[in-house]
mmCIF file with all atom_site columns, C-alpha atoms in Angstrom:
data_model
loop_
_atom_site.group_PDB
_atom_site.id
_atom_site.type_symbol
_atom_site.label_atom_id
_atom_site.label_alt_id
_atom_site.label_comp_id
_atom_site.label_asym_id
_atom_site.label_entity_id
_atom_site.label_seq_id
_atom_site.pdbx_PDB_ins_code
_atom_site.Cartn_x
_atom_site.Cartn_y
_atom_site.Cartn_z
_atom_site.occupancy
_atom_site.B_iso_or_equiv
_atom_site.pdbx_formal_charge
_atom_site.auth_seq_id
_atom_site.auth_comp_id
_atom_site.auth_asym_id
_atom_site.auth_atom_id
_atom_site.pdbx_PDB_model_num
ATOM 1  C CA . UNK A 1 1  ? -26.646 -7.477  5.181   1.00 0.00 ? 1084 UNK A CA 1
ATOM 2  C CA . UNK A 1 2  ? -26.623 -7.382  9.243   1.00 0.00 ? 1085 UNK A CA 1
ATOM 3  C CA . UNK A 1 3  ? -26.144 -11.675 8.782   1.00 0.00 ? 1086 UNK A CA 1
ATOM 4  C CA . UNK A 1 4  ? -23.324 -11.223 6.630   1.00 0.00 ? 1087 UNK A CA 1
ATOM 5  C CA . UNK A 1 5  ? -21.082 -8.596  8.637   1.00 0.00 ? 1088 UNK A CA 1
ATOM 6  C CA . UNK A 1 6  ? -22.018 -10.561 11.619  1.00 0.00 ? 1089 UNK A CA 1
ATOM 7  C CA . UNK A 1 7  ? -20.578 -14.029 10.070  1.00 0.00 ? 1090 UNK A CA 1
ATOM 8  C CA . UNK A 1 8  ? -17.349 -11.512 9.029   1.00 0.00 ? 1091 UNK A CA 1
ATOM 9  C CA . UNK A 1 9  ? -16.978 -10.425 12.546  1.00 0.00 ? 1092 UNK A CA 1
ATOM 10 C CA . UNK A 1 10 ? -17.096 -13.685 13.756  1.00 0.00 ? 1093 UNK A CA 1
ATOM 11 C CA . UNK A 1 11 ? -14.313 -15.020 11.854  1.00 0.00 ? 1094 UNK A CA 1
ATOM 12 C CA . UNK A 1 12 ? -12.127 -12.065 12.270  1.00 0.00 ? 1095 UNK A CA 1
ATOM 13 C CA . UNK A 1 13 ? -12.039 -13.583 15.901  1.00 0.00 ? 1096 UNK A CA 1
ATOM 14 C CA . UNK A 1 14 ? -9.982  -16.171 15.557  1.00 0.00 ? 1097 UNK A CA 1
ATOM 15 C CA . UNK A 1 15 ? -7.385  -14.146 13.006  1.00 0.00 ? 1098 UNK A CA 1
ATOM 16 C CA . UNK A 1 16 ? -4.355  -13.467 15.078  1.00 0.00 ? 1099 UNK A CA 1
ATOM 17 C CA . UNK A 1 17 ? -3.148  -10.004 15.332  1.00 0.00 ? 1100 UNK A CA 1
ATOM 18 C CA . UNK A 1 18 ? -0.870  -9.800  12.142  1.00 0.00 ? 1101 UNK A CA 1
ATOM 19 C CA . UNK A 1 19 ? -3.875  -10.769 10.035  1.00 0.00 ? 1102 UNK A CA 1
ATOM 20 C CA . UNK A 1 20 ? -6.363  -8.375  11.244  1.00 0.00 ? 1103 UNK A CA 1
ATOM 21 C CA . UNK A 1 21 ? -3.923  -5.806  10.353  1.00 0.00 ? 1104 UNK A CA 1
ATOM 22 C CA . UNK A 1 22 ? -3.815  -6.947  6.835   1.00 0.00 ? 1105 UNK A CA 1
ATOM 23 C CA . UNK A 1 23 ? -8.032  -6.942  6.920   1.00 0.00 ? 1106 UNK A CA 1
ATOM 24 C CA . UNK A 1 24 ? -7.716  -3.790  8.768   1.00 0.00 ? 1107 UNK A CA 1
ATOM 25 C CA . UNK A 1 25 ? -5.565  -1.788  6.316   1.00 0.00 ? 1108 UNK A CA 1
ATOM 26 C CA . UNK A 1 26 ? -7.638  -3.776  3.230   1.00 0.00 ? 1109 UNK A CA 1
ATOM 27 C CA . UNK A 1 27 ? -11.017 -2.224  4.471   1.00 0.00 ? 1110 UNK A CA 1
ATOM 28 C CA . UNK A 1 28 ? -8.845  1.060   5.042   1.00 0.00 ? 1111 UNK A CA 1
ATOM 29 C CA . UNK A 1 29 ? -8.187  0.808   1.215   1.00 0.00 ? 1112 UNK A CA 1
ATOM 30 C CA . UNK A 1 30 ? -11.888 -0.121  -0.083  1.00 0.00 ? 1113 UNK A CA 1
ATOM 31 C CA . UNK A 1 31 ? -13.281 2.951   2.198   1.00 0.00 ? 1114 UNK A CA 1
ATOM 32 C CA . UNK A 1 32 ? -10.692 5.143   0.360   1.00 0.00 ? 1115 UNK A CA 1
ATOM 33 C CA . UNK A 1 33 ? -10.937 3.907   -3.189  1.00 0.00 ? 1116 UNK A CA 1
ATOM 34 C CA . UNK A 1 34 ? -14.826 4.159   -2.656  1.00 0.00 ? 1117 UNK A CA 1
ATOM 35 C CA . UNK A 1 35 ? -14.644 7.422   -1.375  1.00 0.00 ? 1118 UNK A CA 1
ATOM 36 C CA . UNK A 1 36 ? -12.827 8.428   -4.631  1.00 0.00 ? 1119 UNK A CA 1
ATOM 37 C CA . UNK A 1 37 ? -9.597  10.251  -2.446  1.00 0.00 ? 1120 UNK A CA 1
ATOM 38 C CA . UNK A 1 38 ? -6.600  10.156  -4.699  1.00 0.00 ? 1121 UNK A CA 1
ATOM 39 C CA . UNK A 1 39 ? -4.775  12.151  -1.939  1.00 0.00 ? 1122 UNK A CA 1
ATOM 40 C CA . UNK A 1 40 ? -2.947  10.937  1.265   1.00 0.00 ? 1123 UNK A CA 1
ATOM 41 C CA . UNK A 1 41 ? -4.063  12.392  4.426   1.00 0.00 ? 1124 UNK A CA 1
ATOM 42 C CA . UNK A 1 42 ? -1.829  14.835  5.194   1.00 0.00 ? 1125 UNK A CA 1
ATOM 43 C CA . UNK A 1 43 ? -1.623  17.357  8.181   1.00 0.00 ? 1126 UNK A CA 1
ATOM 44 C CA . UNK A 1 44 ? -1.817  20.499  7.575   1.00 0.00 ? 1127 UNK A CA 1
ATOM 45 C CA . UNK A 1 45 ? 1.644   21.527  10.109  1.00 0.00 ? 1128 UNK A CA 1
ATOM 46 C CA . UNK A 1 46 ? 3.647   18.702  9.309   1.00 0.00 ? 1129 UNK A CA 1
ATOM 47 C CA . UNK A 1 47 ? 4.008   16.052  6.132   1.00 0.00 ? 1130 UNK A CA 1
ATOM 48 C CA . UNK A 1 48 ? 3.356   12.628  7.642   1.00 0.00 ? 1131 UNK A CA 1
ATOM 49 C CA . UNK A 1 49 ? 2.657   9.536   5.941   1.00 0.00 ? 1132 UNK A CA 1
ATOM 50 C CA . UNK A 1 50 ? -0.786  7.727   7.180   1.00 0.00 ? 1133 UNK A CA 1
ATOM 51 C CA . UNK A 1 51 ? 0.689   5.243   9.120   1.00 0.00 ? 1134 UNK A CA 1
ATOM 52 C CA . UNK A 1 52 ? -1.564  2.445   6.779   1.00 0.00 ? 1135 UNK A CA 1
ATOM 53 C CA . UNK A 1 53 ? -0.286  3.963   3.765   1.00 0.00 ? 1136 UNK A CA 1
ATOM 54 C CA . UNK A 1 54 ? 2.909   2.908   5.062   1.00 0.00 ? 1137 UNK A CA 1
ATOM 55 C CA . UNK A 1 55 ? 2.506   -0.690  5.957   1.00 0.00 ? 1138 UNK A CA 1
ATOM 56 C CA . UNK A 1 56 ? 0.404   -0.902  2.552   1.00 0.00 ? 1139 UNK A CA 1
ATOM 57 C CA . UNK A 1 57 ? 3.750   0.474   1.211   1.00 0.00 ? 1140 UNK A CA 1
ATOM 58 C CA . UNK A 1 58 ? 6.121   -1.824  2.697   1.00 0.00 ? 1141 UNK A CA 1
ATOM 59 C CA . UNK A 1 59 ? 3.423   -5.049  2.341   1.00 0.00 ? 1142 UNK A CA 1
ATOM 60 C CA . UNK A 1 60 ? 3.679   -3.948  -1.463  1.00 0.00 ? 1143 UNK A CA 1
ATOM 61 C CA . UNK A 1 61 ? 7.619   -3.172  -1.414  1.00 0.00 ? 1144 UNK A CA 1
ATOM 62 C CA . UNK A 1 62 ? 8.306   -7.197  0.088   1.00 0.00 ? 1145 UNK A CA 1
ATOM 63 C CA . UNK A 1 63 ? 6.204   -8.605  -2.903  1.00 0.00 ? 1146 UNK A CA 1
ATOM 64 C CA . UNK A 1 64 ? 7.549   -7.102  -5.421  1.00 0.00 ? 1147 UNK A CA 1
ATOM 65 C CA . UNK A 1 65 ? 11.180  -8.148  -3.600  1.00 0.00 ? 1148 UNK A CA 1
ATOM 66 C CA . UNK A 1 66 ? 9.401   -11.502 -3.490  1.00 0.00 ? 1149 UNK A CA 1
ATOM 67 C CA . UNK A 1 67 ? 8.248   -11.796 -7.386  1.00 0.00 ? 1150 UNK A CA 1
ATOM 68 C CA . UNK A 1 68 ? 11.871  -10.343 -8.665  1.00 0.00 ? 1151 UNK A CA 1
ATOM 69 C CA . UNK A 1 69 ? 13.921  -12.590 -6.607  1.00 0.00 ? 1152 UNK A CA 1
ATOM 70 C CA . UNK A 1 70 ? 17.201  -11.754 -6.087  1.00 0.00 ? 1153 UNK A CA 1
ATOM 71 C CA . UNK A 1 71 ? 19.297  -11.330 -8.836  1.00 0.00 ? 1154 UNK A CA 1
ATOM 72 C CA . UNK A 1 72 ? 17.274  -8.417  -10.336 1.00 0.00 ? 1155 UNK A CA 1
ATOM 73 C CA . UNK A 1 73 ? 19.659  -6.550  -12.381 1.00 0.00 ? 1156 UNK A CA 1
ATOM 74 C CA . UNK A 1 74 ? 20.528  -3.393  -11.262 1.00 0.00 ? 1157 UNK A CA 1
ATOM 75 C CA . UNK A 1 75 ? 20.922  0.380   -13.220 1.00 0.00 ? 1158 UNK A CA 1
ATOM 76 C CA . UNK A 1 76 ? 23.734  1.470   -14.002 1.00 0.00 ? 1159 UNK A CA 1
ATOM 77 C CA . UNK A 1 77 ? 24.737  5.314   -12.263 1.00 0.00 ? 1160 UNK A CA 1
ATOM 78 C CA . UNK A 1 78 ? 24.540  6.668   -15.908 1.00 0.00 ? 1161 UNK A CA 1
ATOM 79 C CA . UNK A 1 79 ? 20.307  5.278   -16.369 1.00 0.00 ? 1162 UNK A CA 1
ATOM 80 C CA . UNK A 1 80 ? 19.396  6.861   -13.715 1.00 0.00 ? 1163 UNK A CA 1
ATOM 81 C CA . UNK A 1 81 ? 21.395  10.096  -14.283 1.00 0.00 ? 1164 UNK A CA 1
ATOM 82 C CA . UNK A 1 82 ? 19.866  13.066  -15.461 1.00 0.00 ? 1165 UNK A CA 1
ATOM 83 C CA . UNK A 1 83 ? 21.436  12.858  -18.910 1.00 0.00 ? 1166 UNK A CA 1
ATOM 84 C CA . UNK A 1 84 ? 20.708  9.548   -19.183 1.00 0.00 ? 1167 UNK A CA 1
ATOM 85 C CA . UNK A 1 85 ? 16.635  9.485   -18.406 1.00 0.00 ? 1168 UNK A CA 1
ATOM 86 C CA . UNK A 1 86 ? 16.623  12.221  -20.706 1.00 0.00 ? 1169 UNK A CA 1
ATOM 87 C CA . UNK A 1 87 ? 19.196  11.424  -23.223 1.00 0.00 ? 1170 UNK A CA 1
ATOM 88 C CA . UNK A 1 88 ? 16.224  11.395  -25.940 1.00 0.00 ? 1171 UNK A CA 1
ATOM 89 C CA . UNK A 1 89 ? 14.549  14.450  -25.573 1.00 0.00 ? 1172 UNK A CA 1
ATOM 90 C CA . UNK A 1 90 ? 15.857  17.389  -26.701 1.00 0.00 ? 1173 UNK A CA 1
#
């Protein structure tokens, strides 16, 4: 194991900054999902967003903006209306 987190470390040399983010908040995700959390850290006194939660967030916001393109058609004010989410329920 020791060979292959050394060859790892070694290339994560020569990623510039932006990029070891990405591996950063990636190995952020894998430690999480392994540890089984399906809660965001969250102090206690105040309710702040992990900071990597965030970027994960926006990284995941920009590629769905990405796939859709932009003429995504929009919802109209009544869909998204009380009345109109629940317009089949009784």
């Amino acid at each position: 194991m020791e060979p292959l987190i050394d060859s790892i470390v070694q290339k994560l040399h020569h990623l510039p900054q932006p990029k070891l983010n990405e591996v950063l908040n990636f190995v952020e995700f894998l430690t999480w999902q392994e540890k089984g959390e399906n809660q965001l850290d969250v102090s206690e006194s105040t309710a702040e967003i992990n900071p990597t939660f965030e970027n994960i967030a926006d990284r995941l916001a920009e590629e769905f903006a990405k796939s859709v393109g932009t003429n995504l058609p929009l919802l109209s004010d009544y869909a998204v209306s009380r009345a109109g989410i629940y317009e089949e329920h009784p």
